[in-house]
Coordinates of C-alpha atoms in Angstrom, one line a residue:
Chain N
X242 CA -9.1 -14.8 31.2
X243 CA -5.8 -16.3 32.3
X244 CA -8.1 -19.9 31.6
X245 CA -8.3 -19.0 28.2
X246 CA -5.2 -20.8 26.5
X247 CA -5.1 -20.3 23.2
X248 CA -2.3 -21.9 22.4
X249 CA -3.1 -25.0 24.1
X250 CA -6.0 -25.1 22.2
X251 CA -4.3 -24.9 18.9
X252 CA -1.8 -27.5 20.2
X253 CA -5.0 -29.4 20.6
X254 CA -6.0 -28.4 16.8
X255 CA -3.1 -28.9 15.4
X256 CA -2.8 -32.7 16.3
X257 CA -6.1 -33.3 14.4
X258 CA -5.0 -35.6 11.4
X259 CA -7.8 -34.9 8.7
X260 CA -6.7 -31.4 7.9
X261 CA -4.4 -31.8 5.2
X262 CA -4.7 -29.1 3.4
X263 CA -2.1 -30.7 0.6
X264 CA -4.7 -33.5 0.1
X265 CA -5.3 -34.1 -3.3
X266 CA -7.5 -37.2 -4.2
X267 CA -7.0 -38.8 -7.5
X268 CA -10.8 -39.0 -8.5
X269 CA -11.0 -35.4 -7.6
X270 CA -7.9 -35.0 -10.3
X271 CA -9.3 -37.4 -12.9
X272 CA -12.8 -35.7 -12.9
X273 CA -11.6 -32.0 -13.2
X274 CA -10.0 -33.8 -16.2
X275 CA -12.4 -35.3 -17.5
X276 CA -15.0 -32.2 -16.9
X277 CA -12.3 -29.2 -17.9
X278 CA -12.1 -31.4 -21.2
X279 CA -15.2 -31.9 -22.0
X280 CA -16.6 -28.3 -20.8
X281 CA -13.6 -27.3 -23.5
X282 CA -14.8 -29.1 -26.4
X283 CA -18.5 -28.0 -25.7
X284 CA -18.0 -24.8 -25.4
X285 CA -15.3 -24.5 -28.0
X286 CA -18.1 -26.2 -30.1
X287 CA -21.1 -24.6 -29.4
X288 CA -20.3 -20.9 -28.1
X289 CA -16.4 -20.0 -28.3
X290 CA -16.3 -20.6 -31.9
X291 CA -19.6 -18.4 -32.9
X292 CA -19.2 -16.1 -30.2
X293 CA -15.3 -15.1 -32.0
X294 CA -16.6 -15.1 -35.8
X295 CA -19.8 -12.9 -34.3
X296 CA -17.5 -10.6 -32.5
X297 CA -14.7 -10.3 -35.6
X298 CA -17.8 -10.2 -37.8
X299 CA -19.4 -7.3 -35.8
X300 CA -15.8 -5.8 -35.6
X301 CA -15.6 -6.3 -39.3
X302 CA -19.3 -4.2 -39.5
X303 CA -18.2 -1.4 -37.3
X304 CA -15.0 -1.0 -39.4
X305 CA -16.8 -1.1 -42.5
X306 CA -19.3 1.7 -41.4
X307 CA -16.7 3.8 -40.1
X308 CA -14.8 3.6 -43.2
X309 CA -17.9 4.4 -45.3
X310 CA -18.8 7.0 -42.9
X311 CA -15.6 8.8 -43.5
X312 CA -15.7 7.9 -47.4
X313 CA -19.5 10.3 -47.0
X314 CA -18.0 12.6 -44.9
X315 CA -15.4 13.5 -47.3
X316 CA -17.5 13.2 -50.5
X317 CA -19.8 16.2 -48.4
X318 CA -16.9 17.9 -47.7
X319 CA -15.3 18.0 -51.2
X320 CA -19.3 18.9 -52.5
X321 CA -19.1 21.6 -49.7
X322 CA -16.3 23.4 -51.0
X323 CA -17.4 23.1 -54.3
X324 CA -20.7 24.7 -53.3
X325 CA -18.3 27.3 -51.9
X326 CA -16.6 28.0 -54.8
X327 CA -19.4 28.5 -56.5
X328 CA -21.0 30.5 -54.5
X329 CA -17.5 32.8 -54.5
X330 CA -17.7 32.8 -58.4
X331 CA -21.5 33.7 -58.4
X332 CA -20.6 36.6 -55.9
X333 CA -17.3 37.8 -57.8
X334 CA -19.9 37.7 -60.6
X335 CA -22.4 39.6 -59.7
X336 CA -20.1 42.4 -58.3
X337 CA -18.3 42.5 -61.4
X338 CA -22.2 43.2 -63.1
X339 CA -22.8 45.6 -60.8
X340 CA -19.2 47.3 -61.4
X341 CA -20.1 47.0 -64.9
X342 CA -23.5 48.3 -64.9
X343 CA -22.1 50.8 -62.7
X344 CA -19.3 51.8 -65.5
X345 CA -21.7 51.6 -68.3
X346 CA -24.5 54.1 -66.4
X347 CA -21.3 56.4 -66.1
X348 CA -20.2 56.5 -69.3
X349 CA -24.3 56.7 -70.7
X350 CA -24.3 59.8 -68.6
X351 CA -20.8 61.4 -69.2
X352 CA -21.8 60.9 -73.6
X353 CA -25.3 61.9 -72.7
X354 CA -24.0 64.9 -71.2
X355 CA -21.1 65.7 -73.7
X356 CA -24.1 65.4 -76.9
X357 CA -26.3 67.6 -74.9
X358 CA -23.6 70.1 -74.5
X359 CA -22.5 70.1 -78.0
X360 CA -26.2 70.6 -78.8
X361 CA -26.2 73.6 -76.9
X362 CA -23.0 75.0 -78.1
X363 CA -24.1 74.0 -81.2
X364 CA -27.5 75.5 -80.7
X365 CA -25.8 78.7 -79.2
X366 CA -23.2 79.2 -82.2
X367 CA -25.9 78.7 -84.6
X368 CA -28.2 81.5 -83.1
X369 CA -25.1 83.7 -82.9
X370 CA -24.5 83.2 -86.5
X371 CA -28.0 83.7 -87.1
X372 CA -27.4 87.0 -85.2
X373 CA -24.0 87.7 -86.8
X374 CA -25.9 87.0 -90.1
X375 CA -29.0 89.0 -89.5
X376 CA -26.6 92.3 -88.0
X377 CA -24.6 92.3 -90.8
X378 CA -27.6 92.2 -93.8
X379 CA -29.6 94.2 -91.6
X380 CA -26.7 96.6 -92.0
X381 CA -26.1 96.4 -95.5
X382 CA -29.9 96.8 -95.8
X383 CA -29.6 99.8 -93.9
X384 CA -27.0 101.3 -95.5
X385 CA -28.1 100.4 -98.8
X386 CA -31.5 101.8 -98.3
X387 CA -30.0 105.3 -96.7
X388 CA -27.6 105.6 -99.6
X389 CA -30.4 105.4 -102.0
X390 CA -32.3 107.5 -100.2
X391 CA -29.5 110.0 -99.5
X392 CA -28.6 109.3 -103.4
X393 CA -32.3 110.4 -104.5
X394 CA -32.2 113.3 -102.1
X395 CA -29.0 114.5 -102.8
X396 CA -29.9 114.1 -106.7
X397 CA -32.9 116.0 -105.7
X398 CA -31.5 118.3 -104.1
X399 CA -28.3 118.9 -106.4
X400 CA -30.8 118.6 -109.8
X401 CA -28.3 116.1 -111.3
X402 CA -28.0 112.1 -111.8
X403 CA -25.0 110.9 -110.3
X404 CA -23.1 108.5 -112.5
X405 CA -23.1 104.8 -111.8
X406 CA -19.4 105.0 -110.5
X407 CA -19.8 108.0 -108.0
X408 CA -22.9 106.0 -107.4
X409 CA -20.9 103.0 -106.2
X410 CA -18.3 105.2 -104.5
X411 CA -21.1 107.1 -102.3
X412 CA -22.6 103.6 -101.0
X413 CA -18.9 102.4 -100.0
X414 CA -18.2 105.3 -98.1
X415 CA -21.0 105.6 -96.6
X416 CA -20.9 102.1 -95.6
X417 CA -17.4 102.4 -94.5
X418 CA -18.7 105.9 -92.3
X419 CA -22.1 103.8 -90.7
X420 CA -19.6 101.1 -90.2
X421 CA -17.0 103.3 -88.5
X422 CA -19.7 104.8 -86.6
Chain A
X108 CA -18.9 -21.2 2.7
X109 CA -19.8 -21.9 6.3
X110 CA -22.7 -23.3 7.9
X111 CA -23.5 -20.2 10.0
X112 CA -26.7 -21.6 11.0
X113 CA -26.0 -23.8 14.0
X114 CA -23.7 -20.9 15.6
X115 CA -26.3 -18.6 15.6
X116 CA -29.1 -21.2 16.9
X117 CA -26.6 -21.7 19.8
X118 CA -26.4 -17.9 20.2
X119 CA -29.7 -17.4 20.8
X120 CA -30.5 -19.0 23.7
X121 CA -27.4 -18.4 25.4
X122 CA -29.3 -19.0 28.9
X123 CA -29.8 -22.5 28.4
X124 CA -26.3 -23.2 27.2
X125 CA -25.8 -24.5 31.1
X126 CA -28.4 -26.3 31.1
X127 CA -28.2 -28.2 28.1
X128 CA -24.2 -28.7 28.5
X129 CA -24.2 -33.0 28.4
X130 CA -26.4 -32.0 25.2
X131 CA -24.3 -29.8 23.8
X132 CA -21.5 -32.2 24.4
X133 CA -22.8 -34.9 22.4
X134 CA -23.3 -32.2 19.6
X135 CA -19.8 -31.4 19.8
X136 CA -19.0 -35.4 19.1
X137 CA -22.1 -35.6 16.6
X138 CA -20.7 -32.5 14.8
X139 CA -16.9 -32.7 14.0
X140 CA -14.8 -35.4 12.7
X141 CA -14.0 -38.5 14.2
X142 CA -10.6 -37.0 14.9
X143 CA -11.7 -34.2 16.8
X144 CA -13.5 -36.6 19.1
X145 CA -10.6 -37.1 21.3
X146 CA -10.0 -33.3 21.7
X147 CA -13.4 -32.8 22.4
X148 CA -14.0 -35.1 25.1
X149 CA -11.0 -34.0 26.7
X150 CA -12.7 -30.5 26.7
X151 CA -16.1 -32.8 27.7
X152 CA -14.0 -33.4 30.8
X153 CA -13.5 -30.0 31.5
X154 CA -16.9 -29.2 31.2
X155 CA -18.0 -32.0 33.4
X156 CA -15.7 -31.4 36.4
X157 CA -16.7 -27.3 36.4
X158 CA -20.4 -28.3 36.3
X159 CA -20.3 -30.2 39.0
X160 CA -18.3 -27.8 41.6
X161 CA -20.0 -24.4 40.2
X162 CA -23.3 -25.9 38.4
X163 CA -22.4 -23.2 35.6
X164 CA -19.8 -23.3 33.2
X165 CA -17.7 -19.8 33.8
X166 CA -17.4 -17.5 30.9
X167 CA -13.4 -18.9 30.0
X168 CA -14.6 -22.6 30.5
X169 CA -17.4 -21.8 27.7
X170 CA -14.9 -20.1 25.2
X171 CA -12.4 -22.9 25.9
X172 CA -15.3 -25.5 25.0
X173 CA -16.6 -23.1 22.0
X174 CA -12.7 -23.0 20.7
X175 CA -12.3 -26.5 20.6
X176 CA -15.3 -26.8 18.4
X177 CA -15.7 -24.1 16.4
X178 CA -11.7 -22.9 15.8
X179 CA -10.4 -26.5 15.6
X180 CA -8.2 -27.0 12.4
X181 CA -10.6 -29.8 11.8
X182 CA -13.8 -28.4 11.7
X183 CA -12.3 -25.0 10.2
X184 CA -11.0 -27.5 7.1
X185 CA -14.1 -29.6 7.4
X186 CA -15.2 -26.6 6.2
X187 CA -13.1 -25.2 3.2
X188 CA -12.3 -29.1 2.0
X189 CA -14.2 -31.7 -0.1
X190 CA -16.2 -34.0 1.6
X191 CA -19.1 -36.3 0.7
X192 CA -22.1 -33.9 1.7
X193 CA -23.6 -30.4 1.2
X194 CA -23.6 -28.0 4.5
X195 CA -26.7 -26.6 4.9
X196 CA -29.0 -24.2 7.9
X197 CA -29.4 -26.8 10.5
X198 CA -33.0 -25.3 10.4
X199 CA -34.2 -27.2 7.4
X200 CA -33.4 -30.5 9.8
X201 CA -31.4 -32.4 6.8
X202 CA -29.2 -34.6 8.6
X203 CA -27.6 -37.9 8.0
X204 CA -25.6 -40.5 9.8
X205 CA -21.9 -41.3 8.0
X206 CA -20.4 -44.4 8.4
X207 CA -19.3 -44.0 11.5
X208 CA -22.4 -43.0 12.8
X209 CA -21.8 -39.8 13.6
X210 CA -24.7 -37.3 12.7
X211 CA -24.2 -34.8 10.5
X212 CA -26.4 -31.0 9.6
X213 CA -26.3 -31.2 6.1
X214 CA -27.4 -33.5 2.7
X215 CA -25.4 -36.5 1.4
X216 CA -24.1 -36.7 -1.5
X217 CA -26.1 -40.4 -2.4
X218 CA -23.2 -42.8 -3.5
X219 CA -24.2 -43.6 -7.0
X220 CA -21.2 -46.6 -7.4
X221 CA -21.6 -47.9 -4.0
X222 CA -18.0 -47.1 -3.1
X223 CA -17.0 -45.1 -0.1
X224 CA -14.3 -44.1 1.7
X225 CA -14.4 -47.6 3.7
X226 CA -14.5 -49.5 0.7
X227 CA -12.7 -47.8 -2.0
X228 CA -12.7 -48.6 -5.2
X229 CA -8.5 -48.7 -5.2
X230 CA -6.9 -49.0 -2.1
X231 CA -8.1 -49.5 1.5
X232 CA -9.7 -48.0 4.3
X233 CA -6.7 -47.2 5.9
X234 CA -5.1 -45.9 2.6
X235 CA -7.7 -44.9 0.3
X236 CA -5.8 -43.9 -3.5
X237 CA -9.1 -43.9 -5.6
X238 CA -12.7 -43.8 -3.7
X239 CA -14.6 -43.5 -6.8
X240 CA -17.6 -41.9 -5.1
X241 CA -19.5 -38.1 -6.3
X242 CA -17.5 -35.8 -3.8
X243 CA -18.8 -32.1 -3.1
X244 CA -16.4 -30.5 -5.4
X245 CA -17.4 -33.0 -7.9
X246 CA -20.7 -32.2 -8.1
X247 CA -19.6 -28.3 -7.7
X248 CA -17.2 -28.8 -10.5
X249 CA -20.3 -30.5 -12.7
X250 CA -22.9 -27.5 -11.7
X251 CA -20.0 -24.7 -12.9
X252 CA -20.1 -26.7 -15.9
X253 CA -23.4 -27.0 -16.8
X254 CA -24.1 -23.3 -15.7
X255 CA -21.2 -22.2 -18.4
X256 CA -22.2 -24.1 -21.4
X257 CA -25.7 -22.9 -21.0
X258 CA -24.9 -19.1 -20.3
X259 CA -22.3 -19.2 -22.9
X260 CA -24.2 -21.0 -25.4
X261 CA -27.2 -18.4 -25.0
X262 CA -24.0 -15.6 -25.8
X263 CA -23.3 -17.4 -28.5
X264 CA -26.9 -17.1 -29.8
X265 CA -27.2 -13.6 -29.0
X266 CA -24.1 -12.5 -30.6
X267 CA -24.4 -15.0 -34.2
X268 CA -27.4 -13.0 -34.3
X269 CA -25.6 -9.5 -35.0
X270 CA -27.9 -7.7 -33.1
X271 CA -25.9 -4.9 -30.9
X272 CA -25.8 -6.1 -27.1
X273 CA -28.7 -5.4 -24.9
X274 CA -29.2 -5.6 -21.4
X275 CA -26.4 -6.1 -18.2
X276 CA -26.2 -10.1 -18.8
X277 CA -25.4 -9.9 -22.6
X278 CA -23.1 -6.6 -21.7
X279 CA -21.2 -8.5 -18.5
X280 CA -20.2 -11.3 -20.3
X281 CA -19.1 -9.8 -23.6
X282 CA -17.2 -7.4 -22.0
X283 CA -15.3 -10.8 -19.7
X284 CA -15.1 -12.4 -23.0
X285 CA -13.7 -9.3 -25.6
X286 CA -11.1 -8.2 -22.2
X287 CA -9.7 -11.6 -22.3
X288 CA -9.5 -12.1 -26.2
X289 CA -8.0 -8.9 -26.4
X290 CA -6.2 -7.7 -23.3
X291 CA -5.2 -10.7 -22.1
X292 CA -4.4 -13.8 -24.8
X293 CA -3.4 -11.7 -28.0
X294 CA -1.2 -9.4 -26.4
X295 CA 0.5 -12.5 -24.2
X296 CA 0.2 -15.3 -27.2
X297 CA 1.2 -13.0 -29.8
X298 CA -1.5 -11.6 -33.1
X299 CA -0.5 -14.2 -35.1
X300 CA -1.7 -17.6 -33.5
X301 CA -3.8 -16.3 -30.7
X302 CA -6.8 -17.5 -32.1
X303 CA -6.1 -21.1 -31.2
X304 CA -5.5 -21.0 -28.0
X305 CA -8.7 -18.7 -27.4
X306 CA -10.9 -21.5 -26.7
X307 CA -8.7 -23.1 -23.9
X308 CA -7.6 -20.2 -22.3
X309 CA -11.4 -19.0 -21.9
X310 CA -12.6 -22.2 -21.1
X311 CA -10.1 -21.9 -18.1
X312 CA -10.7 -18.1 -17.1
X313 CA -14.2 -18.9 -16.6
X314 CA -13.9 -22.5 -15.6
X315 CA -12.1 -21.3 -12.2
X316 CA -13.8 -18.0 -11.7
X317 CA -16.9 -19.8 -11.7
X318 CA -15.6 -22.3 -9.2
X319 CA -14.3 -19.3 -7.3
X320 CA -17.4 -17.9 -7.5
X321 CA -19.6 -20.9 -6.5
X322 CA -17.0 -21.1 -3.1
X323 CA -18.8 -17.4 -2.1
X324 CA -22.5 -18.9 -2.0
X325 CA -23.0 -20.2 1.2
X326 CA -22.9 -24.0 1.8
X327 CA -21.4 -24.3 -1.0
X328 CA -17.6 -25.0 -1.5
X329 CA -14.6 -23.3 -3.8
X330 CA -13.3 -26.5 -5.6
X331 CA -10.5 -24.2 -6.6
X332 CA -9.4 -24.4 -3.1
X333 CA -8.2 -27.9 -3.7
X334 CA -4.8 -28.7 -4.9
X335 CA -6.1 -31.7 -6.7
X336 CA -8.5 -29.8 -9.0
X337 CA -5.7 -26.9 -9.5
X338 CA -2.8 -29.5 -10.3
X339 CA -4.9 -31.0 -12.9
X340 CA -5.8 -27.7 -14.4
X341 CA -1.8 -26.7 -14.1
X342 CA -1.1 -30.0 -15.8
X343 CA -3.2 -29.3 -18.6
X344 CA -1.9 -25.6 -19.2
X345 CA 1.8 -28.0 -19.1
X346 CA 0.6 -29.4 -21.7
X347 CA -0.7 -27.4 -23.7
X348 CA 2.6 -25.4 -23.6
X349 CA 4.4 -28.3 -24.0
X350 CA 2.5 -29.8 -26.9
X351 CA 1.7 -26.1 -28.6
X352 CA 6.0 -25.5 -28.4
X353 CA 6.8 -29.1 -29.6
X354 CA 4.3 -28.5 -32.5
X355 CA 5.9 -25.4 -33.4
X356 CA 9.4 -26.4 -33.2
X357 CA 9.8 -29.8 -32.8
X358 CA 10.9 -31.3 -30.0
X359 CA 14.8 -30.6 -30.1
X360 CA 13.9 -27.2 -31.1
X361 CA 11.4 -26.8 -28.4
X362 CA 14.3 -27.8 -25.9
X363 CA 16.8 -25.8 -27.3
X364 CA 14.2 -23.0 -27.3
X365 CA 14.1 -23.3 -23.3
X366 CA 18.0 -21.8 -23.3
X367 CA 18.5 -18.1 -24.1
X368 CA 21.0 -17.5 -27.0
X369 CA 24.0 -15.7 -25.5
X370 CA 27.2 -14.4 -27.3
X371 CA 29.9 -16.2 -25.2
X372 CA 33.1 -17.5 -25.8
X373 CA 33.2 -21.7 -26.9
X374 CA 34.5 -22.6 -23.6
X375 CA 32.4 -21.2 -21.5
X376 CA 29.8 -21.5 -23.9
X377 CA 30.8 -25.4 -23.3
X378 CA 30.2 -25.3 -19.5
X379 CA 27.1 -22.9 -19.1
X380 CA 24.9 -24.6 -21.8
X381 CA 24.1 -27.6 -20.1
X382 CA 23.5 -25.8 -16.5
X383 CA 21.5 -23.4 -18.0
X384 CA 19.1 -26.3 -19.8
X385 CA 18.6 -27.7 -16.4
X386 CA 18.0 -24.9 -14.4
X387 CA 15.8 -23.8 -17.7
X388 CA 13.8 -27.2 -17.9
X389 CA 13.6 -27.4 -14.0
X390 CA 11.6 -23.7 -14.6
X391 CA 9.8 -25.1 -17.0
X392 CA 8.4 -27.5 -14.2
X393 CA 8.1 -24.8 -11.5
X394 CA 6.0 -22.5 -13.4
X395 CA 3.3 -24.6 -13.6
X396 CA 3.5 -25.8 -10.4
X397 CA 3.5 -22.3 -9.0
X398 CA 0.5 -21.8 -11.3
X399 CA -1.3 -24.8 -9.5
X400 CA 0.1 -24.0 -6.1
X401 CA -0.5 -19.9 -6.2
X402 CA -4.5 -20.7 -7.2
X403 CA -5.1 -23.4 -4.3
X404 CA -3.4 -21.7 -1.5
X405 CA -5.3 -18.1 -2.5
X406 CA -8.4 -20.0 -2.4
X407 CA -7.9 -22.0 0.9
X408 CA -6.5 -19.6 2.8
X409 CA -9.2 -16.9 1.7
X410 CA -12.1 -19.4 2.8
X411 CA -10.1 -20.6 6.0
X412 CA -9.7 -17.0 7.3
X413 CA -13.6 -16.5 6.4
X414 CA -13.8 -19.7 8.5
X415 CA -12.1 -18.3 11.0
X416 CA -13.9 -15.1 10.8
X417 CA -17.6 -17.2 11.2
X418 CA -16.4 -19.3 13.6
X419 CA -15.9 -16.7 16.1
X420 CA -19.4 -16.3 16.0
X421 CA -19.6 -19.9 17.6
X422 CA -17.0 -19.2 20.2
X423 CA -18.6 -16.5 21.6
X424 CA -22.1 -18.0 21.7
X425 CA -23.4 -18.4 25.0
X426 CA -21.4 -15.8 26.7
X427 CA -21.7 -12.3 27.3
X428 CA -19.0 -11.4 24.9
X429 CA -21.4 -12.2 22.2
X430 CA -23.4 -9.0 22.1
X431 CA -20.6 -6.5 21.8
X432 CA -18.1 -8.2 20.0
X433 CA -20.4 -10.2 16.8
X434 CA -21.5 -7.1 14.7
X435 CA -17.5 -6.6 14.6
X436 CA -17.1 -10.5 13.6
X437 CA -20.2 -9.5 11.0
X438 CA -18.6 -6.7 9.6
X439 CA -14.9 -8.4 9.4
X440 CA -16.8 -10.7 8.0
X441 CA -18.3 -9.3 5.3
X442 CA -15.8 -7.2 4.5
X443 CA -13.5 -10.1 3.9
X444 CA -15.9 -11.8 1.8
X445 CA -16.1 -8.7 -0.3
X446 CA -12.4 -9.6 -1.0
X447 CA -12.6 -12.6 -2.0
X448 CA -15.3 -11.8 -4.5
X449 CA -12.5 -9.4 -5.6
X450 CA -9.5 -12.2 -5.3
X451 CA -11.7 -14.9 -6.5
X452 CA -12.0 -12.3 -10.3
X453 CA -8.1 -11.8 -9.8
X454 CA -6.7 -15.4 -9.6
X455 CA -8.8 -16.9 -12.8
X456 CA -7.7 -13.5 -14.3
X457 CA -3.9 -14.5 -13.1
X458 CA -4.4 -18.3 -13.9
X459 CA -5.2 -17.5 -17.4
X460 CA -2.4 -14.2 -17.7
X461 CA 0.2 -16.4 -17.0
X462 CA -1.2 -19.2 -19.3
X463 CA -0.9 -17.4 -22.0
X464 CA 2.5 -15.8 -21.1
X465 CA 3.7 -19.1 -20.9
X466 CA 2.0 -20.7 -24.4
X467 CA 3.6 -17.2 -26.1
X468 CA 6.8 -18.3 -24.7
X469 CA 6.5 -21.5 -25.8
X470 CA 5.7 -20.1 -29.1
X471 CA 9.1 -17.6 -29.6
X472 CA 12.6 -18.7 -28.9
X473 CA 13.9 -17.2 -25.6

């Protein structure tokens, strides 16, 4: 491999005159020119220019919807608690009617059973006084019928009318005696 | 990109390499420059004087011979520079004669103005200053062209219409287009005035990344890689900067602009001024040429290492080196031209940054 000289064979290359890499031909310059100004106007015309008001006009749309989208979202959320709040009220309601229908069964039953107590207190004090009432003439009848009887007997028995007022006297003592009795 | 054909039409029939040596000699003259004649038929020499005591070339005498052609500065920039013809597979069996009747594989740019680089339009033979003739970066330059307005206009169409973007074309470009309008320019030129500089700025993104682009298809060439077309393109950004500041300011204002306001004391105030506008205005200068210079030497030295990288492939035809050591040249070799795809996106992306840095500098005082 010793043959192999590299470096003499660069030394060769390097003494080759057309590579310049620095070259830089005029017409080459002058037609970039002329075609980087001319590609600029074309496409500044024809697809910069409606490519940018296409892009801000979609950027615009996007915007817009997302604005609008939030605008819907907080209408539904706003209708949402609304819808909540009413449905809170509507529940508060209805336990309160139920408390209240609750209440108003309690108190029907506490009056209906006070009125149907005092009917049978009343019903009882009644038939006691019926009682009472029936003891007591039953009583007198009694004693008013054994006086007379006891009267007529005695009167029989004696062979003389009592007067009216030993009469009277007789029937209170002997009412006073059954009573006693 | 190289013309890869002819190394690999030697390779093949590396058995009759010996054989056909005084052919392949003339090949050698028919194939490079007229400059690299002289090396070459010292290397002829060589050749000739081996043949004769050994019949065969020996395996270093081939590589020396394959060297001079293939790994020459001249044929490796014969390669990456403009010239007046389209490389293409020596298969296809286009070849022409130049003017100095040497033969070459490829298809000649015809010479619509009758001017060549014999008769120049300005200047002489020895001197040419302005050929005037269709060059291969010309008509490169022309294609990118064409190719832009019509994809572009067809974005254009498709985005007027309001439609929301479909497919991986409409997607790709959009996405080039939006990243530079609003990562790159508005950020650097500032929200305010942006917008009038869009059209330039993108014009030159794409203008040099298709250029860049059109250097990676094969027999084709990256004009890019030619200070003439990036000095021009510098120039105009100059320009524009220039002109956009000038417009803005006026052109006193636009001067003073270039020197940063300092709180110093009169008299030194007095002596630093001045220095400071020079070496300010002499920046002005250097940025731009920088700009120019950063773009040409990224693109010719990415193309003449791939140059280097494909011409090993011709040095080591004909020996047995060839078998072991080209699927390493393939893969360096593709692996390289995987980054220049990737450098050929990041210097139109850095072309245009600092363009726009520079016009939003131009815009603001310092």
């Amino acid at each position: 491999m010793s043959q192999f000289a590299l470096n003499e064979c660069l030394l060769l290359a390097s003494s080759d005159a057309t590579a310049n890499p620095l070259a830089a031909p005029i017409d080459l310059a002058l037609w970039t020119l002329v075609v980087f100004l001319g590609l600029m106007f074309v496409l500044g015309k024809y697809a910069w220019k409606p490519i940018i008001e296409g892009l801000n006009a979609r950027e615009k749309g996007i915007a817009d919807n997302i604005e609008s989208a939030a605008r819907a979202q907080e209408e539904a959320a706003s209708s949402l608690k609304a819808y909540e709040a009413k449905m809170a009220g509507a529940h508060d309601e209805a336990a309160a009617l139920i408390a209240e229908a609750r209440s108003d069964a309690a108190a029907a039953k506490e009056k209906l059973m006070a009125e149907a107590n005092e009917e049978a207190n009343r019903t009882r004090q009644k038939a006691l006084a019926d009682v009472e009432a029936a003891k007591s003439a039953a009583v007198r009848e009694l004693a008013e019928s054994s006086v007379d009887s006891a009267v007529s007997l005695a009167s029989n028995i004696v062979g003389r009318s009592l007067k009216k007022e030993d009469h009277a006297k007789l029937i209170e003592e002997s009412v006073k005696r059954f009573a006693g009795s | 990109m190289l013309n890869v054909d002819d190394h690999n039409h030697e390779a093949k029939d590396p058995d009759h390499h010996g054989d056909d040596h005084a052919q392949a000699d003339q090949d050698h003259g028919h194939d490079d420059h007229s400059h690299a004649e002289a090396d070459l038929n010292e290397t002829a020499h060589v050749g000739h004087d081996s043949h004769a005591e050994s019949g065969k070339l020996t395996m270093a005498e081939q590589f020396q011979a394959n060297m001079n052609k293939h790994l020459s500065v001249g044929h490796l920039m014969s390669h990456v520079q403009d010239s007046y013809y389209f490389d293409c597979p020596q298969a296809l069996g286009f070849s022409f004669e130049d003017e100095h009747g040497h033969e070459h594989n490829g298809i000649e740019i015809p010479s619509i103005t009758g001017f060549t680089k014999e008769t120049p339009m300005i200047g002489t033979a020895e001197k040419p200053i302005f050929i005037g003739r269709l060059s291969k970066f010309m008509v490169l330059e022309l294609v990118a062209a064409v190719l832009l307005t019509v994809v572009f206009v067809w974005l254009a169409k498709k985005i007027k219409s309001g439609d929301r973007p479909k497919g991986a074309i409409w997607n790709l470009l959009e996405s080039f287009v939006v990243y530079i309008k609003d990562e790159v320019v508005k950020p650097a030129v500032g929200e305010h005035d942006y917008l009038r500089f869009l059209p330039f700025l993108l014009t030159m993104f794409f203008f040099i990344l298709a250029l860049n682009l059109l250097g990676m298809l094969p027999y084709l060439g990256a004009a890019t890689g030619s200070l003439a077309v990036t000095a021009v393109l510098a120039s105009v950004t100059f320009a524009v900067v220039c002109g956009s500041g000038i417009q803005k300011m006026g052109f006193a204002g636009f001067l003073k602009a270039q020197v940063p306001a300092m709180d110093l004391p009169p008299l030194m105030k007095m002596f630093l001024l001045p220095l400071m506008f020079v070496i300010e205005i002499f920046g002005l200068f250097v940025k731009h040429g920088v700009l120019a210079i950063r773009l040409f030497a990224n693109m010719l030295a990415g193309h003449l290492v791939l140059a280097v990288f494909v011409g090993f492939f011709g040095v080591l035809a004909g020996t047995l080196a060839f078998y072991p050591v080209a699927p390493i040249v393939l893969l360096g070799s593709v692996a390289f031209s995987a980054m220049e795809l990737f450098v050929a996106v990041l210097q139109a992306y850095v072309f245009t940054f600092l363009a726009a840095l520079f016009i939003g500098s131009a815009q603001h005082a310092h």
